[in-house]
Coordinates of C-alpha atoms in Angstrom, one line a residue:
M1 CA -17.6 -2.9 28.5
V2 CA -16.0 -6.3 28.1
K3 CA -16.1 -7.7 24.5
R4 CA -16.8 -11.3 23.6
F5 CA -13.8 -13.0 22.0
F6 CA -12.4 -16.5 22.0
L7 CA -8.7 -17.3 22.0
S8 CA -7.6 -20.9 21.2
S9 CA -6.0 -22.7 24.2
S10 CA -3.0 -23.7 22.1
K11 CA -2.0 -20.1 21.8
L12 CA -2.7 -19.1 25.4
P13 CA 0.7 -19.7 27.1
H14 CA 2.6 -18.0 24.3
Y15 CA 0.1 -15.1 24.3
I16 CA 0.2 -14.7 28.1
S17 CA 4.0 -14.5 28.3
I18 CA 4.1 -11.8 25.6
C19 CA 1.3 -9.8 27.2
C20 CA 3.1 -9.9 30.5
A21 CA 6.2 -8.4 28.9
I22 CA 4.2 -5.8 27.1
F23 CA 2.2 -4.9 30.3
I24 CA 5.4 -4.3 32.2
L25 CA 6.8 -2.0 29.5
I26 CA 3.5 -0.1 29.1
S27 CA 3.3 0.3 32.9
C28 CA 6.9 1.7 33.0
E29 CA 6.1 4.0 30.1
S30 CA 2.9 5.3 31.6
N31 CA 4.7 6.3 34.8
N32 CA 6.4 8.9 32.7
Q33 CA 3.2 10.0 31.0
S34 CA 1.0 12.5 32.8
D35 CA -1.9 11.8 30.4
S36 CA -2.5 8.4 28.9
N37 CA -4.7 10.0 26.2
S38 CA -1.6 11.6 24.7
V39 CA -0.2 8.2 23.7
F40 CA -1.3 6.5 20.5
R41 CA -1.0 2.7 20.8
Y42 CA -1.0 0.2 17.9
N43 CA 0.3 -3.3 17.3
E44 CA 2.5 -4.4 14.5
H45 CA 2.1 -8.2 14.1
K46 CA 4.7 -8.2 11.3
N47 CA 8.0 -7.2 12.9
I48 CA 9.6 -4.0 11.8
G49 CA 12.9 -4.7 9.9
S50 CA 14.5 -1.2 9.9
L51 CA 13.8 2.4 10.9
D52 CA 16.2 3.5 8.1
P53 CA 13.9 5.0 5.4
A54 CA 16.2 3.7 2.7
F55 CA 14.8 0.2 3.7
S56 CA 11.1 1.1 4.0
K57 CA 9.9 -1.6 1.7
D58 CA 6.6 -2.7 3.4
N59 CA 3.8 -1.3 5.4
A60 CA 5.3 -2.2 8.8
D61 CA 8.5 -0.2 8.1
I62 CA 6.8 2.6 6.1
W63 CA 4.3 3.3 8.9
A64 CA 7.1 3.6 11.5
T65 CA 9.5 5.7 9.3
N66 CA 6.6 8.0 8.2
Q67 CA 6.4 9.3 11.8
L68 CA 10.2 9.9 11.9
F69 CA 11.2 11.3 8.5
N70 CA 10.1 13.8 5.8
G71 CA 11.0 14.3 2.1
L72 CA 10.8 17.1 -0.4
V73 CA 7.1 16.5 -0.9
Q74 CA 4.2 14.5 0.6
M75 CA 0.8 13.2 -0.3
D76 CA -2.5 14.2 1.1
D77 CA -5.4 11.8 1.7
S78 CA -6.7 12.5 -1.9
L79 CA -3.4 11.5 -3.5
N80 CA -2.5 15.1 -4.3
V81 CA 1.3 15.8 -4.1
I82 CA 1.7 18.8 -1.7
P83 CA 4.7 20.6 -0.2
C84 CA 6.7 19.2 2.7
I85 CA 10.3 20.3 3.2
A86 CA 10.1 21.8 -0.3
K87 CA 7.7 24.8 0.1
N88 CA 7.2 25.0 -3.7
W89 CA 8.7 23.8 -7.0
T90 CA 8.8 24.4 -10.7
V91 CA 8.9 22.0 -13.6
T92 CA 10.7 23.2 -16.8
D93 CA 12.5 21.9 -19.9
S94 CA 9.6 19.9 -21.3
A95 CA 8.9 18.4 -17.9
T96 CA 12.4 17.0 -17.3
T97 CA 13.8 19.6 -14.8
Y98 CA 12.3 19.9 -11.3
T99 CA 13.6 22.7 -9.1
F100 CA 12.6 22.6 -5.4
N101 CA 12.7 25.6 -3.1
L102 CA 13.3 24.4 0.5
R103 CA 12.0 25.7 3.8
N104 CA 14.7 27.2 6.1
D105 CA 13.0 26.2 9.4
V106 CA 13.3 22.4 9.3
Y107 CA 15.5 20.9 12.0
F108 CA 16.8 17.4 12.5
H109 CA 15.9 15.6 15.7
K110 CA 18.4 16.5 18.5
H111 CA 21.6 14.4 18.8
E112 CA 24.9 15.2 20.5
L113 CA 26.8 14.7 17.3
F114 CA 25.3 17.9 15.9
G115 CA 27.4 19.8 18.5
K116 CA 26.5 22.7 20.7
D117 CA 22.9 23.2 19.6
S118 CA 22.3 19.4 19.3
T119 CA 20.5 20.0 16.0
R120 CA 20.8 21.9 12.7
T121 CA 18.6 23.0 9.8
V122 CA 18.1 20.8 6.8
T123 CA 19.8 22.0 3.6
A124 CA 19.7 21.0 -0.1
Q125 CA 23.1 19.3 0.4
D126 CA 21.3 16.9 2.8
F127 CA 19.0 15.9 0.0
E128 CA 21.9 15.5 -2.4
Y129 CA 23.6 13.2 0.2
S130 CA 20.3 11.2 0.9
L131 CA 19.6 10.5 -2.8
N132 CA 23.2 9.6 -3.5
R133 CA 23.0 7.2 -0.6
L134 CA 19.8 5.7 -2.0
Q135 CA 21.7 4.9 -5.2
D136 CA 24.8 3.6 -3.5
K137 CA 25.3 -0.1 -4.3
Q138 CA 27.1 -0.5 -1.0
V139 CA 24.0 0.5 0.9
A140 CA 21.9 -1.8 -1.4
S141 CA 18.5 0.0 -0.7
P142 CA 15.5 -1.8 -2.2
G143 CA 14.2 1.6 -3.2
S144 CA 17.1 2.5 -5.5
W145 CA 14.7 1.9 -8.5
V146 CA 12.8 5.1 -7.6
L147 CA 15.6 7.1 -9.2
N148 CA 15.9 5.0 -12.4
K149 CA 14.5 7.8 -14.6
V150 CA 16.8 10.5 -13.0
A151 CA 19.8 11.7 -15.0
N152 CA 21.3 13.8 -12.2
F153 CA 20.5 16.0 -9.1
K154 CA 22.4 18.7 -7.2
A155 CA 22.2 21.3 -4.5
V156 CA 22.3 24.6 -6.2
N157 CA 22.6 26.3 -2.8
D158 CA 21.4 25.7 0.7
T159 CA 17.7 26.1 -0.2
I160 CA 17.5 25.1 -3.9
F161 CA 17.6 21.5 -5.0
R162 CA 17.4 20.5 -8.7
I163 CA 16.6 17.1 -10.3
Q164 CA 17.0 16.4 -14.0
L165 CA 15.1 13.5 -15.5
K166 CA 16.3 11.4 -18.5
Q167 CA 12.8 11.7 -20.0
P168 CA 9.5 13.2 -19.0
F169 CA 7.7 11.1 -16.4
P170 CA 4.5 12.7 -15.0
A171 CA 4.3 10.3 -12.0
F172 CA 7.8 11.5 -10.7
L173 CA 6.5 13.7 -7.9
G174 CA 4.5 10.8 -6.7
L175 CA 7.6 8.7 -6.5
L176 CA 9.3 11.4 -4.4
T177 CA 6.6 11.0 -1.7
M178 CA 7.9 7.5 -1.0
K179 CA 9.8 7.1 2.3
Y180 CA 12.8 6.0 0.4
C181 CA 13.3 9.6 -0.6
S182 CA 13.4 11.0 3.0
V183 CA 16.2 13.3 4.1
V184 CA 18.8 11.9 6.5
P185 CA 21.8 13.7 8.1
K186 CA 25.2 12.6 6.8
E187 CA 27.1 12.9 10.1
I188 CA 24.6 10.7 12.0
V189 CA 24.5 8.0 9.3
A190 CA 28.3 8.0 9.0
H191 CA 28.6 7.6 12.8
Y192 CA 26.1 4.7 13.1
G193 CA 26.7 3.0 9.7
S194 CA 24.3 0.0 9.4
D195 CA 23.1 0.6 13.0
F196 CA 21.3 3.7 11.8
R197 CA 18.4 1.2 11.3
S198 CA 17.9 1.3 15.1
N199 CA 19.2 4.8 15.8
P200 CA 17.2 6.9 13.4
I201 CA 17.5 10.7 13.3
G202 CA 15.1 12.5 11.0
T203 CA 12.9 15.6 10.8
G204 CA 9.4 14.0 11.4
P205 CA 6.6 14.9 13.8
F206 CA 7.9 12.2 16.2
K207 CA 11.5 11.3 17.3
F208 CA 12.9 8.0 18.2
K209 CA 12.9 7.1 21.9
R210 CA 13.3 3.3 22.5
W211 CA 13.1 0.0 20.6
E212 CA 13.1 -3.4 22.2
E213 CA 12.9 -5.5 19.1
N214 CA 9.8 -7.8 18.9
I215 CA 8.5 -6.3 22.1
K216 CA 8.0 -2.5 22.0
L217 CA 8.9 0.6 20.0
V218 CA 8.3 4.1 21.4
F219 CA 8.4 7.5 19.7
R220 CA 8.1 10.9 21.4
K221 CA 6.8 14.2 20.2
N222 CA 9.2 16.4 18.2
N223 CA 8.9 19.8 19.8
L224 CA 10.9 21.3 16.9
Y225 CA 8.5 20.1 14.2
F226 CA 7.9 22.6 11.4
E227 CA 4.3 21.9 10.3
M228 CA 1.2 23.7 11.7
D229 CA -2.5 22.9 11.4
T230 CA -4.9 25.2 9.6
N231 CA -5.3 27.3 12.9
G232 CA -1.6 27.8 13.3
N233 CA -1.1 25.2 16.0
Q234 CA 2.1 23.2 16.0
L235 CA 1.8 19.5 15.0
P236 CA 1.8 16.8 16.3
Y237 CA -0.9 16.9 19.0
L238 CA 0.1 13.5 20.5
E239 CA 2.9 13.2 23.1
A240 CA 4.0 9.7 22.1
V241 CA 3.4 6.7 19.8
A242 CA 3.8 3.2 21.4
I243 CA 4.0 0.2 19.1
T244 CA 3.7 -3.4 20.4
F245 CA 4.5 -6.6 18.5
L246 CA 1.9 -9.3 19.3
P247 CA 2.6 -11.9 16.6
D248 CA -0.8 -12.7 15.2
K249 CA -3.9 -10.8 14.2
Q250 CA -6.2 -12.7 16.6
S251 CA -4.2 -11.6 19.7
E252 CA -4.0 -8.1 18.3
F253 CA -7.7 -7.9 18.0
L254 CA -8.2 -9.1 21.5
Q255 CA -6.0 -6.3 22.8
F256 CA -8.1 -3.8 20.7
A257 CA -11.4 -5.2 22.0
Q258 CA -10.2 -4.8 25.5
G259 CA -9.1 -1.2 24.9
N260 CA -5.4 -1.8 25.2
I261 CA -4.6 -0.5 21.7
D262 CA -6.3 2.3 19.8
Y263 CA -6.3 1.0 16.2
V264 CA -6.5 -2.1 14.1
S265 CA -5.9 -2.1 10.3
G266 CA -7.5 -4.5 7.8
L267 CA -9.9 -7.4 8.1
D268 CA -8.5 -10.7 9.1
A269 CA -10.4 -14.0 8.8
S270 CA -9.8 -14.7 12.5
Y271 CA -12.1 -11.8 13.6
K272 CA -14.1 -10.6 10.6
D273 CA -17.3 -12.3 11.6
E274 CA -16.8 -11.2 15.3
I275 CA -16.8 -7.5 14.5
L276 CA -18.7 -7.1 11.2
T277 CA -22.0 -8.3 9.7
S278 CA -22.1 -9.8 6.2
K279 CA -22.9 -6.3 5.0
G280 CA -19.7 -4.8 6.4
E281 CA -21.3 -3.0 9.3
L282 CA -20.2 -3.0 12.9
R283 CA -22.0 -5.5 15.1
D284 CA -24.1 -4.0 17.8
Q285 CA -21.8 -4.9 20.7
Y286 CA -19.0 -2.8 19.2
K287 CA -20.9 0.3 18.1
T288 CA -20.6 2.2 21.4
D289 CA -16.8 1.8 21.6
V290 CA -15.5 1.4 18.1
D291 CA -15.5 3.4 14.8
I292 CA -14.9 1.9 11.4
I293 CA -13.3 3.9 8.5
R294 CA -13.4 2.5 5.0
G295 CA -12.1 3.8 1.7
P296 CA -10.6 2.6 -1.7
Y297 CA -7.2 0.9 -1.6
L298 CA -4.9 1.0 -4.6
N299 CA -4.9 -2.8 -4.8
T300 CA -6.4 -4.8 -7.6
E301 CA -7.1 -8.5 -7.0
Y302 CA -7.3 -10.5 -10.2
L303 CA -6.9 -13.8 -12.1
A304 CA -4.4 -13.7 -15.1
F305 CA -4.2 -15.7 -18.3
Y306 CA -0.7 -16.5 -19.7
L307 CA -1.4 -15.6 -23.4
D308 CA 1.7 -17.5 -24.7
S309 CA 0.2 -20.7 -23.3
E310 CA -0.4 -23.5 -25.9
V311 CA -3.7 -24.4 -24.2
S312 CA -6.6 -23.5 -26.6
E313 CA -8.9 -22.3 -23.8
I314 CA -6.3 -19.8 -22.6
Q315 CA -5.6 -18.5 -26.2
S316 CA -9.3 -17.9 -26.9
K317 CA -10.7 -14.5 -26.2
L318 CA -14.2 -16.0 -26.3
L319 CA -13.5 -18.2 -23.3
R320 CA -11.5 -15.5 -21.4
Q321 CA -14.5 -13.2 -21.8
A322 CA -16.8 -16.0 -20.7
V323 CA -14.9 -16.3 -17.4
N324 CA -15.3 -12.5 -16.9
Y325 CA -19.0 -12.7 -17.3
G326 CA -19.5 -16.0 -15.5
F327 CA -19.6 -15.1 -11.8
D328 CA -21.2 -12.6 -9.5
R329 CA -18.6 -10.3 -7.9
H330 CA -21.1 -8.6 -5.6
K331 CA -22.2 -11.9 -4.1
M332 CA -18.6 -13.0 -3.8
M333 CA -17.7 -9.9 -1.8
T334 CA -20.7 -10.3 0.5
Y335 CA -20.1 -13.9 1.5
L336 CA -16.3 -14.0 1.4
R337 CA -15.3 -10.5 2.6
N338 CA -18.3 -9.3 4.7
G339 CA -18.9 -6.6 2.1
I340 CA -15.3 -5.2 2.5
G341 CA -13.9 -4.6 -1.0
I342 CA -15.3 -3.2 -4.2
P343 CA -16.6 -5.6 -6.8
A344 CA -14.6 -5.0 -9.9
N345 CA -16.9 -4.1 -12.7
G346 CA -14.4 -1.6 -14.0
G347 CA -11.0 -2.2 -15.5
F348 CA -7.6 -3.0 -14.1
I349 CA -7.1 0.5 -12.7
P350 CA -8.6 0.5 -9.2
K351 CA -11.3 2.8 -8.0
G352 CA -9.8 5.8 -6.3
L353 CA -7.2 6.4 -9.0
P354 CA -7.5 8.9 -11.9
G355 CA -8.1 6.9 -15.0
Y356 CA -10.6 4.5 -13.4
N357 CA -13.9 4.0 -15.2
E358 CA -16.7 1.8 -13.8
Q359 CA -18.0 1.1 -17.2
T360 CA -14.8 -0.5 -18.5
G361 CA -15.1 -4.0 -17.2
Y362 CA -17.6 -6.9 -17.0
S363 CA -20.9 -7.5 -15.2
Y364 CA -22.5 -10.7 -14.2
Q365 CA -24.2 -12.1 -17.3
P366 CA -24.4 -15.9 -17.0
E367 CA -26.4 -16.4 -20.2
K368 CA -23.8 -14.4 -22.2
A369 CA -21.1 -16.5 -20.6
K370 CA -22.9 -19.7 -21.7
Q371 CA -23.2 -18.4 -25.2
L372 CA -19.5 -17.5 -25.4
I373 CA -18.6 -21.0 -24.2
D374 CA -20.9 -22.5 -26.9
D375 CA -19.3 -20.3 -29.5
F376 CA -15.9 -21.6 -28.3
K377 CA -17.0 -25.2 -28.6
A378 CA -18.3 -24.6 -32.1
E379 CA -15.1 -22.8 -33.2
T380 CA -12.6 -25.3 -31.8
G381 CA -14.5 -28.6 -31.6
I382 CA -13.6 -28.9 -27.9
T383 CA -16.7 -30.2 -26.3
Q384 CA -15.6 -30.1 -22.7
P385 CA -13.5 -27.0 -22.2
S386 CA -11.6 -26.7 -19.0
I387 CA -9.1 -24.4 -17.2
T388 CA -6.9 -24.7 -14.2
I389 CA -6.6 -21.8 -11.7
T390 CA -3.4 -21.8 -9.6
T391 CA -3.6 -20.0 -6.3
T392 CA -2.2 -19.9 -2.8
S393 CA -4.2 -21.1 0.3
N394 CA -5.2 -17.6 1.3
Y395 CA -7.3 -17.1 -1.8
L396 CA -8.6 -20.7 -2.2
S397 CA -12.1 -19.7 -1.1
F398 CA -12.3 -17.1 -3.9
C399 CA -11.1 -19.6 -6.5
E400 CA -13.5 -22.3 -5.3
Y401 CA -16.4 -19.8 -5.5
I402 CA -15.5 -18.9 -9.1
Q403 CA -15.0 -22.6 -9.9
R404 CA -18.6 -23.4 -8.8
E405 CA -20.1 -20.5 -10.7
L406 CA -18.3 -21.2 -13.9
Q407 CA -19.2 -24.9 -13.8
K408 CA -22.9 -23.7 -13.9
V409 CA -22.3 -22.1 -17.3
G410 CA -20.5 -25.1 -18.8
L411 CA -16.9 -24.6 -18.1
Q412 CA -14.9 -27.2 -16.1
V413 CA -12.6 -25.5 -13.6
N414 CA -9.8 -27.1 -11.6
V415 CA -8.0 -25.3 -8.7
D416 CA -4.4 -26.0 -7.9
V417 CA -3.0 -24.7 -4.6
I418 CA 0.8 -24.1 -4.3
P419 CA 3.0 -22.1 -1.9
A420 CA 3.3 -18.3 -2.5
A421 CA 7.0 -18.5 -3.3
T422 CA 6.4 -21.2 -5.9
L423 CA 3.6 -19.2 -7.5
K424 CA 5.7 -16.1 -7.7
D425 CA 8.5 -17.9 -9.5
A426 CA 6.2 -19.8 -11.8
K427 CA 4.2 -16.8 -12.9
A428 CA 7.3 -14.8 -13.7
N429 CA 8.7 -17.6 -15.8
G430 CA 5.5 -18.5 -17.8
K431 CA 4.9 -21.8 -16.2
L432 CA 1.2 -21.3 -15.2
D433 CA -1.7 -21.0 -17.7
M434 CA -3.9 -19.1 -15.2
F435 CA -3.2 -17.8 -11.8
R436 CA -4.4 -15.5 -9.0
A437 CA -2.4 -12.3 -8.4
S438 CA -2.7 -8.8 -7.0
W439 CA -1.1 -5.5 -7.8
V440 CA -0.6 -2.9 -5.1
A441 CA 0.6 0.5 -6.4
D442 CA 4.2 1.4 -5.8
Y443 CA 3.2 5.0 -6.5
P444 CA -0.2 6.6 -7.0
D445 CA -0.4 6.8 -10.8
A446 CA -2.3 4.6 -13.2
E447 CA 0.9 4.2 -15.3
N448 CA 2.0 1.8 -12.5
Y449 CA -0.9 -0.5 -13.3
L450 CA -0.8 -0.2 -17.1
S451 CA 2.9 -1.1 -17.1
L452 CA 1.7 -4.7 -16.6
Y453 CA 0.5 -4.7 -20.3
Y454 CA 3.4 -2.9 -22.1
S455 CA 5.0 -5.3 -24.5
K456 CA 8.6 -4.3 -23.5
N457 CA 7.8 -5.4 -19.9
F458 CA 7.4 -9.1 -20.5
A459 CA 8.2 -11.2 -17.5
P460 CA 10.6 -12.3 -16.1
N461 CA 12.3 -8.9 -17.1
G462 CA 9.2 -6.9 -16.2
P463 CA 5.7 -7.1 -14.6
N464 CA 3.9 -8.1 -17.8
Y465 CA 3.0 -11.6 -16.5
T466 CA 0.3 -12.2 -19.1
H467 CA 2.5 -11.4 -22.1
F468 CA -0.2 -9.2 -23.4
K469 CA 0.9 -7.4 -26.6
N470 CA -1.0 -4.7 -28.5
E471 CA 0.7 -2.1 -30.8
L472 CA -2.0 0.6 -30.2
F473 CA -1.7 0.1 -26.4
D474 CA 2.1 0.5 -26.6
T475 CA 1.7 3.7 -28.7
W476 CA -0.7 5.2 -26.1
Y477 CA 1.4 4.1 -23.2
E478 CA 4.5 5.8 -24.7
Q479 CA 2.4 8.9 -25.5
A480 CA 1.3 9.2 -21.8
F481 CA 4.9 9.7 -20.7
T482 CA 5.2 12.9 -22.7
E483 CA 1.7 14.2 -21.9
T484 CA 1.9 17.0 -19.3
N485 CA -1.8 17.8 -19.3
T486 CA -3.3 15.9 -16.4
K487 CA -6.8 15.4 -17.9
T488 CA -5.5 14.4 -21.3
R489 CA -3.2 11.8 -19.6
E490 CA -6.1 10.5 -17.5
A491 CA -8.2 10.1 -20.7
L492 CA -5.3 8.1 -22.3
Y493 CA -5.2 5.9 -19.2
T494 CA -8.9 5.1 -19.5
K495 CA -8.6 4.2 -23.2
M496 CA -5.7 1.9 -22.5
D497 CA -7.6 0.2 -19.6
S498 CA -10.6 -0.3 -21.9
L499 CA -8.4 -1.8 -24.6
I500 CA -7.0 -4.3 -22.1
M501 CA -10.4 -5.4 -20.8
Q502 CA -11.7 -6.0 -24.4
D503 CA -9.0 -8.5 -25.0
A504 CA -9.5 -10.0 -21.4
P505 CA -5.9 -11.1 -20.5
V506 CA -7.1 -10.9 -16.9
V507 CA -10.2 -11.4 -14.8
V508 CA -10.4 -8.5 -12.3
M509 CA -12.2 -9.8 -9.1
F510 CA -12.2 -6.8 -6.8
Y511 CA -10.5 -3.6 -5.7
D512 CA -9.5 -3.9 -2.1
E513 CA -10.5 -1.4 0.6
V514 CA -8.6 0.2 3.4
V515 CA -10.4 -0.7 6.6
R516 CA -9.5 0.9 9.9
F517 CA -11.0 0.2 13.3
T518 CA -10.4 2.8 16.0
R519 CA -11.5 3.4 19.6
K520 CA -14.1 6.2 19.8
N521 CA -11.7 8.6 21.5
V522 CA -9.4 8.7 18.5
N523 CA -9.9 11.7 16.1
G524 CA -8.2 12.9 13.0
L525 CA -6.8 9.6 11.8
G526 CA -8.2 9.8 8.3
I527 CA -7.8 7.3 5.5
N528 CA -6.0 7.2 2.1
P529 CA -5.9 4.9 -0.9
I530 CA -2.2 3.9 -0.2
N531 CA -3.0 2.9 3.4
L532 CA -0.3 5.2 4.8
L533 CA -0.5 5.7 8.6
E534 CA -0.4 9.4 9.3
L535 CA -0.4 10.3 13.0
K536 CA 0.7 14.0 13.1
K537 CA -3.0 15.2 13.2
V538 CA -4.4 12.6 15.5
R539 CA -5.9 13.6 18.8
K540 CA -7.2 11.4 21.7
T541 CA -9.9 12.6 23.9
T542 CA -11.2 11.4 27.3
L543 CA -14.3 9.3 27.0
Q544 CA -17.1 10.1 29.4

């Protein structure tokens, strides 16, 4: 079935030349494949910078290195930390000492530098080396911050690895699931040096085969992989993963629509109306060939007020609350996002994360917004209150929608569009009264979100861009660090989130969703709130 899709003529010559190169590579690869259904194909429009896990700082790199490397622990689709190379662990000494017991059947991918057997088992010494490398200033890994709360670590013997924290930190196991903390072999890294980025050797379900940068990347099945499925079958099921690098989302979607790739992530403006209705459902012409998977994403999209601003409107809680009540989030998501995304009637903690409470935030109440603005006018004597929202072009439509809605309740709104780099610098240095922002979790714990409101984290030295300060919040925030009972800590998180929303330093617009489109013959892909691409349990079947 050929799908309807339109490609602008200005992009056609560039697109054809790239597709020709990719077609040749795919053809050569398929000559070595007895079954095309054993290869999972996806496109990465944002080029991969490195296959060294110490540099896995964005999704493009993380998705690739996740197929090649493992760490002590990993996360399931429900954000539970589960065993990986560590088969179990204990936490002692008032939650500051973590002792990991390692499996003895995990092998590095084969390489001649390992000697006669071309491989060897992973030991605790390998983790000691890998974490030391992560901290090495000469390596300059962007993930070195992951170990900021670590006092020391050591290999007790070949199968026991111990980490000592400076202070209790309940989210620490979640940090260890990040690809930065993957195990790498010293002899291979020492041999390749900085070229390890393009000669990766790990322990993952797939092993590195070939990389022609900006054209194609190929992984092959690791026949020595240690994980099994629930029936005792060895993972992975696929024989190979093939990644192409078409440079824009429109071209990527065309390849998906024609069946040349198996998977597309996210909803881009160039094709959202082509594939989805305004209610977020697949259009009829795609239902027979395509599946859509949706789920919460740990990404909060919001507007922020700079509370140290000298502008009366920004300083007033009455007016900040009026903005929160003054627009319909559900309507905004229907018309601007085709129903993809969750209207934020809760707090700053996104849906899908322990601590979230849907009753914490604001609903659409235009009459209440009008009353709050009238109260502000009476209190301050300002008869024509106004605010300016600073944003980037990508979010202009959201800000213009809010602008129109707030003007209906008596608040003048101006929208200022600036480059992303300029906005990032200006918000960090307190130069904007009100601005659009988003926060994607570095690790799956609500503490990551609440850190934006801790008074000791004032920007530019931390992520508290609003300069929110509340002594009770600070007390609860510090208490959460020492609380080892999960339910008690979650309750603290909810109380903190509620306290923030009462003072309204932010306007939470929506919680994003992970959206995945797959061909009908792809099974077992799953979905998770950190949008991690996990391929070890994926199967492809032959369509009838």
